Structures are given as C-alpha cells and as structure tokens.
Coordinates of N, CA and C in Angstrom, one line a residue:
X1 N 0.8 -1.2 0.0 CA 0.0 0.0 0.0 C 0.9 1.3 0.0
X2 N 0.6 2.0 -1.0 CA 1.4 3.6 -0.7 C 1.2 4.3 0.4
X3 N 2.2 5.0 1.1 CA 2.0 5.7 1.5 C 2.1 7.0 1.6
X4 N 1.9 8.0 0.9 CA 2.1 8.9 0.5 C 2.7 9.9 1.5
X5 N 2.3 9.8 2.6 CA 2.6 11.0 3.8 C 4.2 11.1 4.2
X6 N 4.3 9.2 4.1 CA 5.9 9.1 4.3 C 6.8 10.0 3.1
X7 N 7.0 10.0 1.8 CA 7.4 10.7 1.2 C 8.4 11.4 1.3
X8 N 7.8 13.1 2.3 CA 8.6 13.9 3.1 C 9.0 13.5 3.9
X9 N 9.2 12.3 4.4 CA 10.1 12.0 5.1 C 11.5 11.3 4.5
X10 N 11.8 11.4 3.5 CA 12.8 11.2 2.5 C 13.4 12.4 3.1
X11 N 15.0 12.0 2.7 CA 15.8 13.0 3.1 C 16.3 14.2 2.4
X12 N 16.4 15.4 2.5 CA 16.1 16.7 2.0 C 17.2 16.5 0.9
X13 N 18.3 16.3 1.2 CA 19.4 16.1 0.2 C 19.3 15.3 -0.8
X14 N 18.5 14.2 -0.6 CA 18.1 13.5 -2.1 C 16.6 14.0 -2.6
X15 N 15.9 14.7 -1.9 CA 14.5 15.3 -2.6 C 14.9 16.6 -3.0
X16 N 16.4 17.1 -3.2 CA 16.5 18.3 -3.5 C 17.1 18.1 -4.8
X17 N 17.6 17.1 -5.5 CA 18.0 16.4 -6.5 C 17.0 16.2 -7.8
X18 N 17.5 16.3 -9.0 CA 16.4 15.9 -10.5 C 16.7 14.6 -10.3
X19 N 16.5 13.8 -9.5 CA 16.5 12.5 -10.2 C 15.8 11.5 -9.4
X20 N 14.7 12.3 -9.8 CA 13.5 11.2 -9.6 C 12.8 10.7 -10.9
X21 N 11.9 9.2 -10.3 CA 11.6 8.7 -11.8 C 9.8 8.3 -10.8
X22 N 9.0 8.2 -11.5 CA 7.9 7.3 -10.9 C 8.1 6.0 -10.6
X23 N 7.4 5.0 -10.0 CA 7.7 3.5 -10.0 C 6.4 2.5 -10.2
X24 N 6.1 2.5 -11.2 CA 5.0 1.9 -11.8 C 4.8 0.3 -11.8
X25 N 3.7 0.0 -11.5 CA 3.8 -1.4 -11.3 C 4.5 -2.6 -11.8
X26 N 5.1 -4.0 -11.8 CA 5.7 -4.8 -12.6 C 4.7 -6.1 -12.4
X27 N 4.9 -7.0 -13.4 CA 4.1 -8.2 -13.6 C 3.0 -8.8 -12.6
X28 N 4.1 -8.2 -11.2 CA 3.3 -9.0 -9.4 C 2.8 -7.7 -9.2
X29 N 2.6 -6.6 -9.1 CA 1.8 -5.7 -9.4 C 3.0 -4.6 -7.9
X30 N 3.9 -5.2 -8.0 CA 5.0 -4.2 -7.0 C 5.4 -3.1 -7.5
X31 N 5.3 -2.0 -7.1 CA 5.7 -0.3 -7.5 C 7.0 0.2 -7.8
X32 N 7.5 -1.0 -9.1 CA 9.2 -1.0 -8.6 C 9.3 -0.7 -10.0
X33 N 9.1 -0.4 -11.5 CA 9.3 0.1 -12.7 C 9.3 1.1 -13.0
X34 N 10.7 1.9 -13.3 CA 10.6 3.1 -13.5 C 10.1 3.5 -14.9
X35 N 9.5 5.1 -14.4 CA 8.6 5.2 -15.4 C 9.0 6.9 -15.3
X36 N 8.7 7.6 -16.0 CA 8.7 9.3 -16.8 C 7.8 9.8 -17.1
X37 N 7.5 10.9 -17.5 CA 6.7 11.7 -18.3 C 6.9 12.6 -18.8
X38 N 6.6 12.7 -20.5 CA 7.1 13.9 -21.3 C 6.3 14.7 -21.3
X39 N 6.9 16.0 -22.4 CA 6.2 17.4 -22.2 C 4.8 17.0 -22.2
X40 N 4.6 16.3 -22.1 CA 2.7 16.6 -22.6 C 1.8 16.0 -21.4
X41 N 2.7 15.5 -20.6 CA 2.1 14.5 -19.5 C 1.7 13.2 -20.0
X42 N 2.2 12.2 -21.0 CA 2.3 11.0 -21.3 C 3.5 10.1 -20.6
X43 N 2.6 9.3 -20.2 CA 3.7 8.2 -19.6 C 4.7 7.6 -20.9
X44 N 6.1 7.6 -20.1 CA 6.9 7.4 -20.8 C 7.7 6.6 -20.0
X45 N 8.4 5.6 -20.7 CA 9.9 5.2 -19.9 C 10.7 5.5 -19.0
X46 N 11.2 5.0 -17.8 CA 12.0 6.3 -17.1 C 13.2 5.5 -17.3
X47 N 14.4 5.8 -17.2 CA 15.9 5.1 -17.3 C 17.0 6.0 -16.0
X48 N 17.4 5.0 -15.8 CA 18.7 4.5 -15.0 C 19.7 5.6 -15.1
X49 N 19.8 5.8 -17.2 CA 21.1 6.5 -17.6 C 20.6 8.0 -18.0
X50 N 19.5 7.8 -18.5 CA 19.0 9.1 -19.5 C 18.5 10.0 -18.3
X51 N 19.4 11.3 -18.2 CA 18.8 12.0 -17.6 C 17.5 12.6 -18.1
X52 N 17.5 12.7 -19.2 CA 16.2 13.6 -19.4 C 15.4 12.7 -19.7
X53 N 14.8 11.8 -18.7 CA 13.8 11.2 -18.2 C 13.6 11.7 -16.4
X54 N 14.7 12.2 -16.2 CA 14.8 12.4 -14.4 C 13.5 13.8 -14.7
X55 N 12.6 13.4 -13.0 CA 11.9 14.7 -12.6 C 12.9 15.0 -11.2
X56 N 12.1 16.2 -11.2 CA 12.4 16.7 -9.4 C 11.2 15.5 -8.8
X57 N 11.7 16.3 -7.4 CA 11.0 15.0 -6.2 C 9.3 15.4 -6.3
X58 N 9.2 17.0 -6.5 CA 7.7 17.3 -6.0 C 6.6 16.9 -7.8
X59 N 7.7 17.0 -8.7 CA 7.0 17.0 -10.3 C 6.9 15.3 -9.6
X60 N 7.6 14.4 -9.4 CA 7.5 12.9 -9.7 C 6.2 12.6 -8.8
X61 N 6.6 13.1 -7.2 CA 5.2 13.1 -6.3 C 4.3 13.3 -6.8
X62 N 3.7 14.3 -7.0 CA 2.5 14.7 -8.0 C 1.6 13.8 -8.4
X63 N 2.7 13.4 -9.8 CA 2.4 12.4 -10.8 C 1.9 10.9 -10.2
X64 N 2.8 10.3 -9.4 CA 3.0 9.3 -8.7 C 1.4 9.3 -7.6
X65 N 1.2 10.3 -6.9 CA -0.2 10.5 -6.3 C -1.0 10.4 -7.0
X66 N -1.1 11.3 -8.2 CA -2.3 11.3 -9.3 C -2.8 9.8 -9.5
X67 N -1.6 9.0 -9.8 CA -1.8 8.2 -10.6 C -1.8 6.8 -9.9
X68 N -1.7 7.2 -8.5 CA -1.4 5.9 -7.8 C -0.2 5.0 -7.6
X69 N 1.0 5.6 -8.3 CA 2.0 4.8 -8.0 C 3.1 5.3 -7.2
X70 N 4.3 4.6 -7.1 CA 5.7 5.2 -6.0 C 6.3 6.1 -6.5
X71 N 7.3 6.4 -6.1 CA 8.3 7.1 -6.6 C 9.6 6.3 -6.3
X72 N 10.6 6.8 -7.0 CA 12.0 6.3 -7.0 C 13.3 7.3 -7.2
X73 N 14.3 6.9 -6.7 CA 15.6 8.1 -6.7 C 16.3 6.9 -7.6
X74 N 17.2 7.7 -8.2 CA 18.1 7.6 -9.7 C 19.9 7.7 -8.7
X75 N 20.6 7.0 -8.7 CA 21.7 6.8 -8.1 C 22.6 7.1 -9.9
X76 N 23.3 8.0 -9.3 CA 24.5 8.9 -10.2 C 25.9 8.7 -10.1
X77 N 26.6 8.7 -10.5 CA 28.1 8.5 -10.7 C 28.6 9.7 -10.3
X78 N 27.8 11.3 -10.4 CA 28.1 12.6 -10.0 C 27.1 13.1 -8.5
X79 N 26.5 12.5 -8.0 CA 25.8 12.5 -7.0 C 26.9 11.5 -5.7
X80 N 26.3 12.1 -4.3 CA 27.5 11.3 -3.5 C 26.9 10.5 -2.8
X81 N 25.7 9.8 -3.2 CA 25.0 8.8 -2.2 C 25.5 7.4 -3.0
X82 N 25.3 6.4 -2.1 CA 24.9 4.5 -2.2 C 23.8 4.3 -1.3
X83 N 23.1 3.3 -1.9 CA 22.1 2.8 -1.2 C 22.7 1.6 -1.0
X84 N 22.4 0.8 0.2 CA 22.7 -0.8 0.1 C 21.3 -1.4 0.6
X85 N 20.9 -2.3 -0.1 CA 20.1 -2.8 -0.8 C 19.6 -4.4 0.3
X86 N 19.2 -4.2 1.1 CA 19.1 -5.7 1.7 C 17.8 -6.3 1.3
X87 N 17.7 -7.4 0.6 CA 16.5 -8.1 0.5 C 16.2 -9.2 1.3
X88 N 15.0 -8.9 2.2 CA 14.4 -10.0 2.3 C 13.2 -10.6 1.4
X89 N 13.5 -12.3 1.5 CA 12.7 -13.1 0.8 C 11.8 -14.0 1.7
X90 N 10.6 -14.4 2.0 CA 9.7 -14.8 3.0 C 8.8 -15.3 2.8
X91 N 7.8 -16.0 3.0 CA 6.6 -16.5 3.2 C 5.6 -15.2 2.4
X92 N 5.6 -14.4 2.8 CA 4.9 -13.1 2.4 C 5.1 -12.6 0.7
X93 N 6.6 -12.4 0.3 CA 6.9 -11.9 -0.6 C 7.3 -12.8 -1.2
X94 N 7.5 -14.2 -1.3 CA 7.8 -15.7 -2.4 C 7.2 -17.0 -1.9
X95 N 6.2 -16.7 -1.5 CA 5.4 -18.1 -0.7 C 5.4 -19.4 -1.8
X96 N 5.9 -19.0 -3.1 CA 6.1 -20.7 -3.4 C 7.3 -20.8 -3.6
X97 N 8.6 -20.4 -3.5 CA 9.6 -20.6 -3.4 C 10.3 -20.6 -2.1
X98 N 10.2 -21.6 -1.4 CA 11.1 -21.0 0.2 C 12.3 -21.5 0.3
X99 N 12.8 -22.2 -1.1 CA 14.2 -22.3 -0.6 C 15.0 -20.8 -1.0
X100 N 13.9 -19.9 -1.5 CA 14.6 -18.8 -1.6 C 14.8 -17.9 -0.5
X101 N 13.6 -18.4 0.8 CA 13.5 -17.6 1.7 C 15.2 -17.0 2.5
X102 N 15.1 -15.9 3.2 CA 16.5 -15.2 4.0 C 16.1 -16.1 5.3
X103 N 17.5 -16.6 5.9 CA 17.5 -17.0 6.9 C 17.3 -16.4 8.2
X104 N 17.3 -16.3 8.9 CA 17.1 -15.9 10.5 C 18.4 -15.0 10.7
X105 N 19.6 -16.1 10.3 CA 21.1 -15.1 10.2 C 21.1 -13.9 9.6
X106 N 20.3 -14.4 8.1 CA 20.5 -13.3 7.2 C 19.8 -11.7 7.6
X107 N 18.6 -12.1 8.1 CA 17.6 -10.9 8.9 C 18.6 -10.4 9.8
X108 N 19.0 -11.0 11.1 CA 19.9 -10.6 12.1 C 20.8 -9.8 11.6
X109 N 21.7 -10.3 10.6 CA 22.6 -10.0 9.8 C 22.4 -8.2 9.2
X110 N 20.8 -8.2 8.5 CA 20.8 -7.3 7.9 C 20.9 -5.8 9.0
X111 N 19.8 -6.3 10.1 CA 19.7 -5.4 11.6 C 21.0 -4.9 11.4
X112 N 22.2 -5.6 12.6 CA 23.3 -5.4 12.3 C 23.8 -4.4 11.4
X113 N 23.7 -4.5 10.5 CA 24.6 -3.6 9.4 C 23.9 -1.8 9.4
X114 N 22.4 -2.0 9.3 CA 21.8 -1.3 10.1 C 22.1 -0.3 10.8
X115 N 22.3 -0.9 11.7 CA 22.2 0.0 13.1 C 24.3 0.5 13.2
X116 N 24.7 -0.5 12.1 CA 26.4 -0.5 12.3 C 26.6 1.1 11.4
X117 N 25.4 1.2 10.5 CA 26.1 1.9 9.3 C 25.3 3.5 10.1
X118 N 24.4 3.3 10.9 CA 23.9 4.2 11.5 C 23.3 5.9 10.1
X119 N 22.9 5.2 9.4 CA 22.6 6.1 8.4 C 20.9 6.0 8.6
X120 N 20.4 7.3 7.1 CA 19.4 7.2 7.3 C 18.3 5.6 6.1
X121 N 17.9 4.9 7.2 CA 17.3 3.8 6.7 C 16.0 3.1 6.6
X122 N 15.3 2.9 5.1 CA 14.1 2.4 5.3 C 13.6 1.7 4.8
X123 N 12.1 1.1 4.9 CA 12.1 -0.3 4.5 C 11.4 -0.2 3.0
X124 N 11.7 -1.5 2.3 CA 11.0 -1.4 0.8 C 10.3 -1.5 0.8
X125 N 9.8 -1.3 -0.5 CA 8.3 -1.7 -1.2 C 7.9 -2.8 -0.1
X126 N 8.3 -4.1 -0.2 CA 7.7 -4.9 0.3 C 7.4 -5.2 2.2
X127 N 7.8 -4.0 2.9 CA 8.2 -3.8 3.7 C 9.0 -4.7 4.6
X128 N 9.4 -5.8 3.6 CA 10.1 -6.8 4.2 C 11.7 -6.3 4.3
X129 N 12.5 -5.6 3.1 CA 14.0 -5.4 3.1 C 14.2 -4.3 3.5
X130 N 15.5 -3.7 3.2 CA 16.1 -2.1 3.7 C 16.6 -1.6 3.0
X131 N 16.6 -0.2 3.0 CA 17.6 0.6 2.1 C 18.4 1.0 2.7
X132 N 19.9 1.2 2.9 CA 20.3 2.2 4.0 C 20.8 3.1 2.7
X133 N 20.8 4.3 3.4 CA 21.8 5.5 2.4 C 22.3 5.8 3.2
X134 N 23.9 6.3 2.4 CA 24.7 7.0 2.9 C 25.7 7.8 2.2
X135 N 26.6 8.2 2.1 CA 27.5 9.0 1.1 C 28.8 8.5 0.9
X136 N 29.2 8.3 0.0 CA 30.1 7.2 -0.5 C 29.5 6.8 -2.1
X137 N 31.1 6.5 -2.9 CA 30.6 5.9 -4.1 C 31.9 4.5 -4.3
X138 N 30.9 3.4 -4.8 CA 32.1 2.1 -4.8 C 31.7 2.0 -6.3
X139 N 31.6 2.5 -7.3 CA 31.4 1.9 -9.1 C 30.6 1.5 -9.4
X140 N 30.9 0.1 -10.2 CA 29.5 -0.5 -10.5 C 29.2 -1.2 -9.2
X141 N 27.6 -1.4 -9.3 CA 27.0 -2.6 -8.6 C 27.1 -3.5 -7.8
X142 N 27.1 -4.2 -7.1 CA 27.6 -5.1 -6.7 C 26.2 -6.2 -5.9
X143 N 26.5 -7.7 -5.9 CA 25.6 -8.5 -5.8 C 26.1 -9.9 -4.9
X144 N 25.3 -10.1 -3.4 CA 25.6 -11.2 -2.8 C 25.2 -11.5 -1.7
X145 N 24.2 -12.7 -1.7 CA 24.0 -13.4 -0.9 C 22.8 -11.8 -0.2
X146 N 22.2 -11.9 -1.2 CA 20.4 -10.8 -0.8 C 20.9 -9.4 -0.4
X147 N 22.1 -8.9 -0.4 CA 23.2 -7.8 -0.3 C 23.4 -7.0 -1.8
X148 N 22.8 -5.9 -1.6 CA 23.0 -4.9 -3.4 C 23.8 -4.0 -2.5
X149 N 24.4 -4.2 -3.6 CA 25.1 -2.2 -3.4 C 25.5 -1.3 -4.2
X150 N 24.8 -0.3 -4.5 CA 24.8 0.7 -5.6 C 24.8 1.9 -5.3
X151 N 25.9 2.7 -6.7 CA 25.8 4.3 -6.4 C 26.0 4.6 -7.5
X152 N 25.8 4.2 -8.5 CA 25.6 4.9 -10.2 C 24.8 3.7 -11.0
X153 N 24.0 4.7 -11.5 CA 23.1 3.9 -12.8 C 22.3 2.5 -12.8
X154 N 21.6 3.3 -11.2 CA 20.3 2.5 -10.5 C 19.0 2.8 -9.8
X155 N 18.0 2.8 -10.3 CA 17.2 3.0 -9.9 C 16.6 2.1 -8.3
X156 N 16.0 3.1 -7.4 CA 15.1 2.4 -6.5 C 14.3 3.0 -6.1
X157 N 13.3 1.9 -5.9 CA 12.1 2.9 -5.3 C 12.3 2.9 -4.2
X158 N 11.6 4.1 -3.7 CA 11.8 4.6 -2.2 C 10.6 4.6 -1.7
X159 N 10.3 4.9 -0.3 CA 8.8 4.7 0.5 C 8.9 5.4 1.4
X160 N 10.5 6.3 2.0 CA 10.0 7.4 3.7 C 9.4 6.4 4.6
X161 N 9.5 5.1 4.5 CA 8.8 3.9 5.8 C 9.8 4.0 6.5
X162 N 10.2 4.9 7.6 CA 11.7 5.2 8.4 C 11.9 3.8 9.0
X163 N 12.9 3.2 8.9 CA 13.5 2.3 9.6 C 14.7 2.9 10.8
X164 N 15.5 3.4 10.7 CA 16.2 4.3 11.4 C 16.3 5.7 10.7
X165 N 15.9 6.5 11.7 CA 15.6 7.9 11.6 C 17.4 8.7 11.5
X166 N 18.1 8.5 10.6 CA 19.6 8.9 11.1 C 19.8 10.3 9.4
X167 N 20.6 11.3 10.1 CA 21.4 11.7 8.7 C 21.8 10.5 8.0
X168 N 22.0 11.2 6.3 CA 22.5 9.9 5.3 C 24.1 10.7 5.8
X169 N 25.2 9.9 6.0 CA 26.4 10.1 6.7 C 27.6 9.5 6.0
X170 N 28.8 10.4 5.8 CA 29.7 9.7 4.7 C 30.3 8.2 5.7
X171 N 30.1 7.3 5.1 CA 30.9 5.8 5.3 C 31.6 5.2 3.9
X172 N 32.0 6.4 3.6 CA 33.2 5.8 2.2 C 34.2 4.4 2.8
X173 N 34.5 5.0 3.9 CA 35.4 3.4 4.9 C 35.2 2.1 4.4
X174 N 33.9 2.3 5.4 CA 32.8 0.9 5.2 C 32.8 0.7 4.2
X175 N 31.8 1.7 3.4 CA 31.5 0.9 1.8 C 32.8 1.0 0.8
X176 N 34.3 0.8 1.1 CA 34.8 0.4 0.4 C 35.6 -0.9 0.5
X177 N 35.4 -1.0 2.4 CA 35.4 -2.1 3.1 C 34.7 -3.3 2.3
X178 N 33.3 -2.8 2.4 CA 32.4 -3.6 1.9 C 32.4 -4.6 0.7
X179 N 32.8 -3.5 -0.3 CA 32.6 -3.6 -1.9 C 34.3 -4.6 -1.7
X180 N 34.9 -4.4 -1.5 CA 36.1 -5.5 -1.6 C 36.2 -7.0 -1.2
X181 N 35.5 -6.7 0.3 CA 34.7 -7.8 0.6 C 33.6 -8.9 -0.7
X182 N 33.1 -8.3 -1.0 CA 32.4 -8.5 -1.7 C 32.8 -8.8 -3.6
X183 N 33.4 -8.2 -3.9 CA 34.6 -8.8 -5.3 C 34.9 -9.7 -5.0
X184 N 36.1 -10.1 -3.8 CA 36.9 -10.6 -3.6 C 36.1 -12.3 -3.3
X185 N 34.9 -11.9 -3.3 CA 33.8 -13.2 -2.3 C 33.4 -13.5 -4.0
X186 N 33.2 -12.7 -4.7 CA 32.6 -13.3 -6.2 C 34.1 -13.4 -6.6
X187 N 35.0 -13.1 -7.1 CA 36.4 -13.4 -7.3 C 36.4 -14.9 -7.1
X188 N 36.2 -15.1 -5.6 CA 36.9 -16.5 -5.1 C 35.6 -17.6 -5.5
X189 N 34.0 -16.9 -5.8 CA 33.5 -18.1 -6.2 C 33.5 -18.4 -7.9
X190 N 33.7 -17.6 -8.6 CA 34.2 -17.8 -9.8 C 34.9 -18.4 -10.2
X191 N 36.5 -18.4 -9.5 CA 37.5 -19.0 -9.4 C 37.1 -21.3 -9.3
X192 N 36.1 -21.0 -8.0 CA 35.7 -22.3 -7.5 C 35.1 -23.0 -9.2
X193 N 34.5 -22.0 -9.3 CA 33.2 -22.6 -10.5 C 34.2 -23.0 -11.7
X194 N 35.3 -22.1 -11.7 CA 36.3 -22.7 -13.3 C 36.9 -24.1 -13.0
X195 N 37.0 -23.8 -11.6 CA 38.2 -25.0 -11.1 C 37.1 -26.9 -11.5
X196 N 36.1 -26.4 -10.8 CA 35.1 -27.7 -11.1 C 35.2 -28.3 -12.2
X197 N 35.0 -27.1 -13.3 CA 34.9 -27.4 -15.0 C 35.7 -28.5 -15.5

C-alpha cells in the first residue's frame, strides 16, 4: 500500500535532486518500474542512464499520487550517495519458493549492518528489506548473498517507511570495506566454478 505522507520523510538532500523517476507497477503488481513523463504529460519510460527522463521530487510526487503509484531516486556516478540494498525473501513476498527464503542469520545480519552503518534507513516496497543511504561511491553494482550495493546507474524505489531515523552520513570506509569484501567473495567463487569445470 502507498503511502504517500511518508514521502517527506525522504531525506532533503536527495528530494532536493532531478532524479526522480515514478515507480509503476511490474508483472506481481509491485511499484518498482521506473517510469517518466514527457512534455505533454504521457507516460513514458523512465531510465537509470537518461537524464532527461529524471523529474524533481515534487514534479515525480504529483504524478505518482495522481496516478497511484511510487516514486524512485536515480543513483549517479556525479551524485555522492549508495544505497545498500538488503533483500528479504519470505513466506509473504515468495510463498512458493522458500528455498529462496532469507535466513534468521541473514535478517539478524541485515539489523546489524543497520544500526552499524547508522545512516538514514528504510524499509522497501515490500516492507520486508532495507535501504540504508549513505554517502560514499564504490562503481558499478555489486551483488551477494540478498546484499545490493549501488551508487551509479540505479534506480530504487523509495517509501520514507523510516527504519532508522539517522542523517545519510559519509561511510566511504565501510563501503569500500564492503565492496572489496564482496569482489573478492565473487572473485573466489568464480574462481571455485572454473576449477570444477
């Protein structure tokens, strides 16, 4: 369910940014497709790369109320935030897949990082995962074990469902900590997967 009131509760430094997109439904009917609108007020595509699909925060809100759907922030290569991305998977959000479900560790795990990275954090669409932001940039993407981490040429949608109420706070440390960690963990399972062959 939207909730629109949360919104303003997004943090001023990323609602003060063009790079918003709408988040329009996908196949399970989740508010996670980004979406645009051109001069004429036709829905259009929204993209990752193309700025001139980016709105401001209050043009996207608008639209996004009008129409019933989310909104989303656009992660830049010239912008100084990362989001890290924790998914959970559950009974709720993949009830016929549960070997996909997150473990008990992985939940704990996610808390943890949380409350470690002490930024401003909230929960997704599905109110099951988290976003944390913070300020820091590690490149491309990164992917493991229900752990995203991104800070250029990514869309997410956002909700203001405060999980921890904190400034977004520079952890370039951590998240470079992180991101190494994390190469180095796809590195070594790569490596495993040639060796098998």
């Amino acid at each position: 369910m939207i909730q629109q009131a949360h919104w303003m509760r997004l943090p001023s430094e990323m609602r003060q940014r063009q790079q918003w997109l709408l988040a329009a439904p996908d196949a399970k009917g989740a508010l996670k497709v980004p979406m645009s609108v051109n001069a004429t007020g036709e829905l259009i595509a929204g993209s990752s790369t193309a700025r001139n699909t980016w709105l401001t925060f209050d043009h996207a809100a608008a639209i996004a109320a009008e129409r019933g759907f989310g909104l989303g922030y656009v992660l830049a290569f010239d912008d100084p935030f990362t989001c890290i991305d924790l998914d959970v998977k559950n009974a709720t959000n993949y009830p016929d897949d549960p070997d996909k479900w997150s473990t008990p560790d992985q939940i704990s795990l996610y808390a943890r990082m949380a409350h470690g990275f002490d930024c401003y954090t909230e929960r997704s669409i599905s109110g099951q995962g988290l976003h944390i932001w913070c300020q820091g940039k590690i490149g491309a993407g990164l992917k493991r074990d229900g752990v995203e981490l991104y800070s250029q040429e990514r869309f997410i949608a956002c909700t203001g469902d405060v999980y921890l109420d904190r400034p977004i706070r520079d952890r370039q440390e951590f998240l470079t900590q992180m991101a190494s960690q994390m190469r180095a963990q796809s590195q070594a399972r790569s490596t495993e997967l040639v060796e098998r062959d």
